[in-house]
Short mmCIF file of N, CA, C and O in Angstrom, two decimals:
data_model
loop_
_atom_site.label_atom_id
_atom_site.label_comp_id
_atom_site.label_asym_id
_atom_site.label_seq_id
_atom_site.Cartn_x
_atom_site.Cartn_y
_atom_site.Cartn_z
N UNK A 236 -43.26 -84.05 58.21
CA UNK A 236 -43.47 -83.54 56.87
C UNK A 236 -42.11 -83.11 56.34
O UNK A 236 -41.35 -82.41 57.02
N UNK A 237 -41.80 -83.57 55.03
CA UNK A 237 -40.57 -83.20 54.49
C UNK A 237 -40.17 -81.77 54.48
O UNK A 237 -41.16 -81.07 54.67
N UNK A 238 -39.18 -81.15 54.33
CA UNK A 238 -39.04 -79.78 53.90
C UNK A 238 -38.85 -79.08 54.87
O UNK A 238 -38.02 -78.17 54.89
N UNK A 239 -39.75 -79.47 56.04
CA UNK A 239 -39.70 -78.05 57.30
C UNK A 239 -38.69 -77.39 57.53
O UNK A 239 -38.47 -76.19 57.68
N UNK A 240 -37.74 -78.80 57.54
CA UNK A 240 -36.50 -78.17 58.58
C UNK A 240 -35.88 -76.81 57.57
O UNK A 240 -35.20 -75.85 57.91
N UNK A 241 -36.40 -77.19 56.24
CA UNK A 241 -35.79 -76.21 55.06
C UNK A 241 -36.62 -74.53 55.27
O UNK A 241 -36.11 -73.44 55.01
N UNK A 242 -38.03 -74.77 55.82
CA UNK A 242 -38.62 -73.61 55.43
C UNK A 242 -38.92 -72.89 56.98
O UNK A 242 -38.94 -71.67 57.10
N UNK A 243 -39.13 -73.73 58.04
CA UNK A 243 -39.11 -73.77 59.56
C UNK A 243 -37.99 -72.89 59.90
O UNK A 243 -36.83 -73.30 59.90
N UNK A 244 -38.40 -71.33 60.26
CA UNK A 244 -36.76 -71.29 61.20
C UNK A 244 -37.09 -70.98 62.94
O UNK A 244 -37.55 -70.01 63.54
N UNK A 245 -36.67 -72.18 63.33
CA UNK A 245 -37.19 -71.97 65.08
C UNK A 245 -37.47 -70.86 66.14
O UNK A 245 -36.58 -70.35 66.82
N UNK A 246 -38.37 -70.63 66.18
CA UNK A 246 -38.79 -69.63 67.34
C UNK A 246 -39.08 -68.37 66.46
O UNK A 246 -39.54 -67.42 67.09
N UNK A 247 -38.87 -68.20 65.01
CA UNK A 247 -39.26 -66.65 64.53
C UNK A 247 -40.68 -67.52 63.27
O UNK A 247 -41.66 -66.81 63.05
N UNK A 248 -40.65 -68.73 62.68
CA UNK A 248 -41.64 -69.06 62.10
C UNK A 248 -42.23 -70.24 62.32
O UNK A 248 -42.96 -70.70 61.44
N UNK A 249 -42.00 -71.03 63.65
CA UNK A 249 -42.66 -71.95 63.71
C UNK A 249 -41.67 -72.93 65.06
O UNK A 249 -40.85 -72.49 65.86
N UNK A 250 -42.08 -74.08 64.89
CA UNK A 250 -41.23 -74.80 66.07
C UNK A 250 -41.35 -75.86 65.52
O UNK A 250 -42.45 -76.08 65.01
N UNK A 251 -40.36 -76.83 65.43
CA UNK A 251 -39.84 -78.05 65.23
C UNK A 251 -39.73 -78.94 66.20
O UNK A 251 -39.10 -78.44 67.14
N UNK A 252 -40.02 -79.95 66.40
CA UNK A 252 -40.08 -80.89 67.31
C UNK A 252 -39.70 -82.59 66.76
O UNK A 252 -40.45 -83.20 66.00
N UNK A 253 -38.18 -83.26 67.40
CA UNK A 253 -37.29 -84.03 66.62
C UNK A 253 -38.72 -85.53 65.61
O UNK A 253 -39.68 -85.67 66.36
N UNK A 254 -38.80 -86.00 64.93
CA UNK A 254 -39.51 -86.83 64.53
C UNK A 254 -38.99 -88.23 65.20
O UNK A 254 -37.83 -88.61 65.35
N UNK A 255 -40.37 -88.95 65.59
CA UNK A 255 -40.13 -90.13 66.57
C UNK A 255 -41.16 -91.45 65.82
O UNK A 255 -42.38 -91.31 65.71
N UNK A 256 -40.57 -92.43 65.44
CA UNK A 256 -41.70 -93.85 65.10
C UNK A 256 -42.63 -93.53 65.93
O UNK A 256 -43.75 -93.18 65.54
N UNK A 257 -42.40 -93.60 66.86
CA UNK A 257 -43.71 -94.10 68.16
C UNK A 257 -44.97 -92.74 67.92
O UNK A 257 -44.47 -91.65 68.17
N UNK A 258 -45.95 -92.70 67.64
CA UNK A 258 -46.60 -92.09 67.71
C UNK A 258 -46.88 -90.83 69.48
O UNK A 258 -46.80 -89.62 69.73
N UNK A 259 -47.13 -91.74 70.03
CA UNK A 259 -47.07 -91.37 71.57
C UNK A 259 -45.92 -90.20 72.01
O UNK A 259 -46.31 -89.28 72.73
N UNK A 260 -44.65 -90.24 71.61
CA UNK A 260 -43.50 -89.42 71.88
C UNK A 260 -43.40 -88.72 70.67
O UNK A 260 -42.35 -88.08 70.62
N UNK A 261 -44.08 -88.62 69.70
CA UNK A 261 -43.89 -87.23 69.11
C UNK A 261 -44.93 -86.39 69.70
O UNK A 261 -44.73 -85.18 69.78
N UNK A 262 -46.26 -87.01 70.20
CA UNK A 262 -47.17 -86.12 70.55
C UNK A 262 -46.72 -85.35 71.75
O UNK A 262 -46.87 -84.16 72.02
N UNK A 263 -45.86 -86.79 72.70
CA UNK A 263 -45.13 -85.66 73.96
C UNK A 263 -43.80 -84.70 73.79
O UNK A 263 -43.30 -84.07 74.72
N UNK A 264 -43.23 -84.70 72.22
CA UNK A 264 -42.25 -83.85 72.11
C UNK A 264 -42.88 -82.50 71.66
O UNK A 264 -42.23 -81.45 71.60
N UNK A 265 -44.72 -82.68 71.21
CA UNK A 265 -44.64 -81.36 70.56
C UNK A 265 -45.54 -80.89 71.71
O UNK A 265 -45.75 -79.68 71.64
N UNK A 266 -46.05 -81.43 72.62
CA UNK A 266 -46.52 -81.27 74.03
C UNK A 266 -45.61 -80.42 74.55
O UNK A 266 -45.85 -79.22 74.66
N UNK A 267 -44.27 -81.08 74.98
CA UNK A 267 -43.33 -80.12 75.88
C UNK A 267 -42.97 -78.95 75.11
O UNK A 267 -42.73 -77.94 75.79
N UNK A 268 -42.83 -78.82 73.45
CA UNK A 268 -42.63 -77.52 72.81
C UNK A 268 -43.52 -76.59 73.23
O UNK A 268 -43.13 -75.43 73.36
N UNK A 269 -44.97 -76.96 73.54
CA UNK A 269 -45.77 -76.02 73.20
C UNK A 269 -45.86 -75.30 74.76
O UNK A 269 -46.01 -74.13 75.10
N UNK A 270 -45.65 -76.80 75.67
CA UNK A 270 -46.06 -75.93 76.98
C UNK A 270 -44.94 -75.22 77.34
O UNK A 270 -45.19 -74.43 78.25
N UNK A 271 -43.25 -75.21 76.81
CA UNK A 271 -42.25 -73.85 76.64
C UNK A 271 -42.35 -72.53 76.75
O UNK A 271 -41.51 -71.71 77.13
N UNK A 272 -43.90 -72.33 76.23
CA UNK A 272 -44.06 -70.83 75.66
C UNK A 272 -44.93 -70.55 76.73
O UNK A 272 -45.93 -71.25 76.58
N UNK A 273 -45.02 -69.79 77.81
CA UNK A 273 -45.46 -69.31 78.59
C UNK A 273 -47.45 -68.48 78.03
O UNK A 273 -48.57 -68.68 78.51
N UNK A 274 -46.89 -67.46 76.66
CA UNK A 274 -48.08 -67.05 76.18
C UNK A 274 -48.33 -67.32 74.68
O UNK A 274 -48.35 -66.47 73.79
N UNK A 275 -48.53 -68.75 74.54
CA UNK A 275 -49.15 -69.70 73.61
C UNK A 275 -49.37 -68.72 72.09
O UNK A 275 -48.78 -68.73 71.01
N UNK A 276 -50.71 -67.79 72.74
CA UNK A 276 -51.65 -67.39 72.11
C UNK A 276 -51.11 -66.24 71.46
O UNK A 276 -51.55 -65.92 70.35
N UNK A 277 -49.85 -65.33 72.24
CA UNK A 277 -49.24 -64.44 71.38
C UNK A 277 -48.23 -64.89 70.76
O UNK A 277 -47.94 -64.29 69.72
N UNK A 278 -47.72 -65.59 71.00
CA UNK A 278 -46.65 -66.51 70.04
C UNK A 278 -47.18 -67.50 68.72
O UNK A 278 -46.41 -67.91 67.85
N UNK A 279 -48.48 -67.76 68.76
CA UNK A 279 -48.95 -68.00 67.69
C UNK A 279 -49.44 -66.85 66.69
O UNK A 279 -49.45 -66.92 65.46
N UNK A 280 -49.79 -65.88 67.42
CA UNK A 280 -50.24 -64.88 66.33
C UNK A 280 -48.56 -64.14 65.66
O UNK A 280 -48.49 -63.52 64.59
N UNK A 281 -47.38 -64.42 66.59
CA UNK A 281 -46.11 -63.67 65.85
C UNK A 281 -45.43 -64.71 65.18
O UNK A 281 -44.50 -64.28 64.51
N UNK A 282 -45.62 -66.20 65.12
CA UNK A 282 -45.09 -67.00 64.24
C UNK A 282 -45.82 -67.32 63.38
O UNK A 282 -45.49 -68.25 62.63
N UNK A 283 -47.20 -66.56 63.21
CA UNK A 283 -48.71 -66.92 62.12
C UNK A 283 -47.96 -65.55 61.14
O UNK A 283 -47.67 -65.66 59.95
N UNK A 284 -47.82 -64.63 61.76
CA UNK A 284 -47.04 -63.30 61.12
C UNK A 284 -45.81 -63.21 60.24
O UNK A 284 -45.51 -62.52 59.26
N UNK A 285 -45.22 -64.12 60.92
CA UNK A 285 -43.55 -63.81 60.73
C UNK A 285 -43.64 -65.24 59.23
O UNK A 285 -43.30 -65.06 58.06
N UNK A 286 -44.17 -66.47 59.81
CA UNK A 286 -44.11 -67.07 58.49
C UNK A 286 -45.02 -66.75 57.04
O UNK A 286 -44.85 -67.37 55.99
N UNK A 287 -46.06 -65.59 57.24
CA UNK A 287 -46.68 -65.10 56.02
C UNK A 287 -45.44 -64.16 55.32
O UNK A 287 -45.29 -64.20 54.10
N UNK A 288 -44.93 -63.67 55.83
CA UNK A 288 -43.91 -62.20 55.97
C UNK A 288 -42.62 -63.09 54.93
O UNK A 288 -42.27 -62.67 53.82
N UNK A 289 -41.99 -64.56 55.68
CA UNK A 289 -40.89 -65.31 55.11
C UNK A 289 -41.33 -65.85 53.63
O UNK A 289 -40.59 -65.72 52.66
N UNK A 290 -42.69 -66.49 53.56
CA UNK A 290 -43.23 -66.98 52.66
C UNK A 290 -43.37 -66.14 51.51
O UNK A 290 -42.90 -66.50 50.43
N UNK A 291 -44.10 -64.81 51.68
CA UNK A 291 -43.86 -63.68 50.49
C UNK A 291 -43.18 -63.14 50.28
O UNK A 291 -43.20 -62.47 49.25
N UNK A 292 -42.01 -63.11 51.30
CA UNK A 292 -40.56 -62.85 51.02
C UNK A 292 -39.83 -63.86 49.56
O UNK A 292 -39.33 -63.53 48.49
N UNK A 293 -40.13 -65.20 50.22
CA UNK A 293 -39.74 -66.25 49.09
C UNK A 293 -40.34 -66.25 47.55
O UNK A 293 -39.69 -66.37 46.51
N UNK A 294 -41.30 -66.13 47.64
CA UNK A 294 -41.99 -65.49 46.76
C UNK A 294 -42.10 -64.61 45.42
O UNK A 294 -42.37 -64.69 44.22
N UNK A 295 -41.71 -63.70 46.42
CA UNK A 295 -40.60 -62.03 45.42
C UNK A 295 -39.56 -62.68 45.23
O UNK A 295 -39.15 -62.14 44.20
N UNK A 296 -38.88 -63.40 45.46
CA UNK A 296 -37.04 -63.46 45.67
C UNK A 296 -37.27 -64.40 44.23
O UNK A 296 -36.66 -64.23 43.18
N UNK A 297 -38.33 -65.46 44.49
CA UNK A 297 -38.66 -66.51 43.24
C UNK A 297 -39.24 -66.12 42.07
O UNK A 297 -39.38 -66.89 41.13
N UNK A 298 -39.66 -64.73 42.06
CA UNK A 298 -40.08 -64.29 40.97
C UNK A 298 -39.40 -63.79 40.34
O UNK A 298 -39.37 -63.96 39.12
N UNK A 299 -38.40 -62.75 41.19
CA UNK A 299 -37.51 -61.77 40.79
C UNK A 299 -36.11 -62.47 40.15
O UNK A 299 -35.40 -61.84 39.37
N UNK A 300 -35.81 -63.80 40.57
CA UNK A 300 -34.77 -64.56 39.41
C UNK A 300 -35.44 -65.36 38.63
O UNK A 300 -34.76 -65.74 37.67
N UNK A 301 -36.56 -65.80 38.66
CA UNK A 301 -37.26 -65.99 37.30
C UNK A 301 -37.27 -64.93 36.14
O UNK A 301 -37.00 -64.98 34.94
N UNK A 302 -37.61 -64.14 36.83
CA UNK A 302 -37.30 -62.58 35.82
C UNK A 302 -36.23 -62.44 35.44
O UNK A 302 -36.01 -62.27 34.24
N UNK A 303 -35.23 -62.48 36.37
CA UNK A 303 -33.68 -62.54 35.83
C UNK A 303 -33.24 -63.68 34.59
O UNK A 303 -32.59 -63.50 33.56
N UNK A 304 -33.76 -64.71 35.05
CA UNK A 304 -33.16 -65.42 34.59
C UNK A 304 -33.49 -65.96 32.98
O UNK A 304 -32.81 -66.55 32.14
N UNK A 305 -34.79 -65.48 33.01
CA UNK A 305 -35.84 -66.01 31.73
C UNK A 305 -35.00 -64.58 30.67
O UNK A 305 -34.76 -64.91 29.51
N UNK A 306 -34.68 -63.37 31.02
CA UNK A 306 -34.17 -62.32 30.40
C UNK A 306 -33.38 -62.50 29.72
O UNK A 306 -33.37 -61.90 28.64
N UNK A 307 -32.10 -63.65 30.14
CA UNK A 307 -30.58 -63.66 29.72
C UNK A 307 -30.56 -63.90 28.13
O UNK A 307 -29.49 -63.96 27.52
#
């Protein structure tokens, strides 16, 4: 999916795994990402966290120079 690498930041909102033609070896690149993480299940709930947190961060930041900027 386009963009990730832009909105993705590794290990605090998500995990990236390199993009491959072959169907088969992306499934085993995001295979070996996932089996990395020892506790899956809490690392999904702090990168489910951390990217709501980045996202409404972006958010405010996009509103707040819209505001700026619509003012001038």
């Amino acid at each position: 999916i386009g963009g990730l690498r832009d909105t993705v930041i590794p290990g605090e909102t998500g995990v990236l795994v390199p993009h491959h033609d072959d169907p088969d070896n992306q499934i085993a690149e995001l295979a070996d990402a996932m089996r990395s993480f020892p506790d899956f299940d809490h690392l999904r709930i702090r990168l489910r966290a951390e990217a709501f947190g980045a996202a409404r961060f972006r958010k405010e930041l996009e509103a707040l120079a819209a505001e700026t900027f619509s003012s001038s």
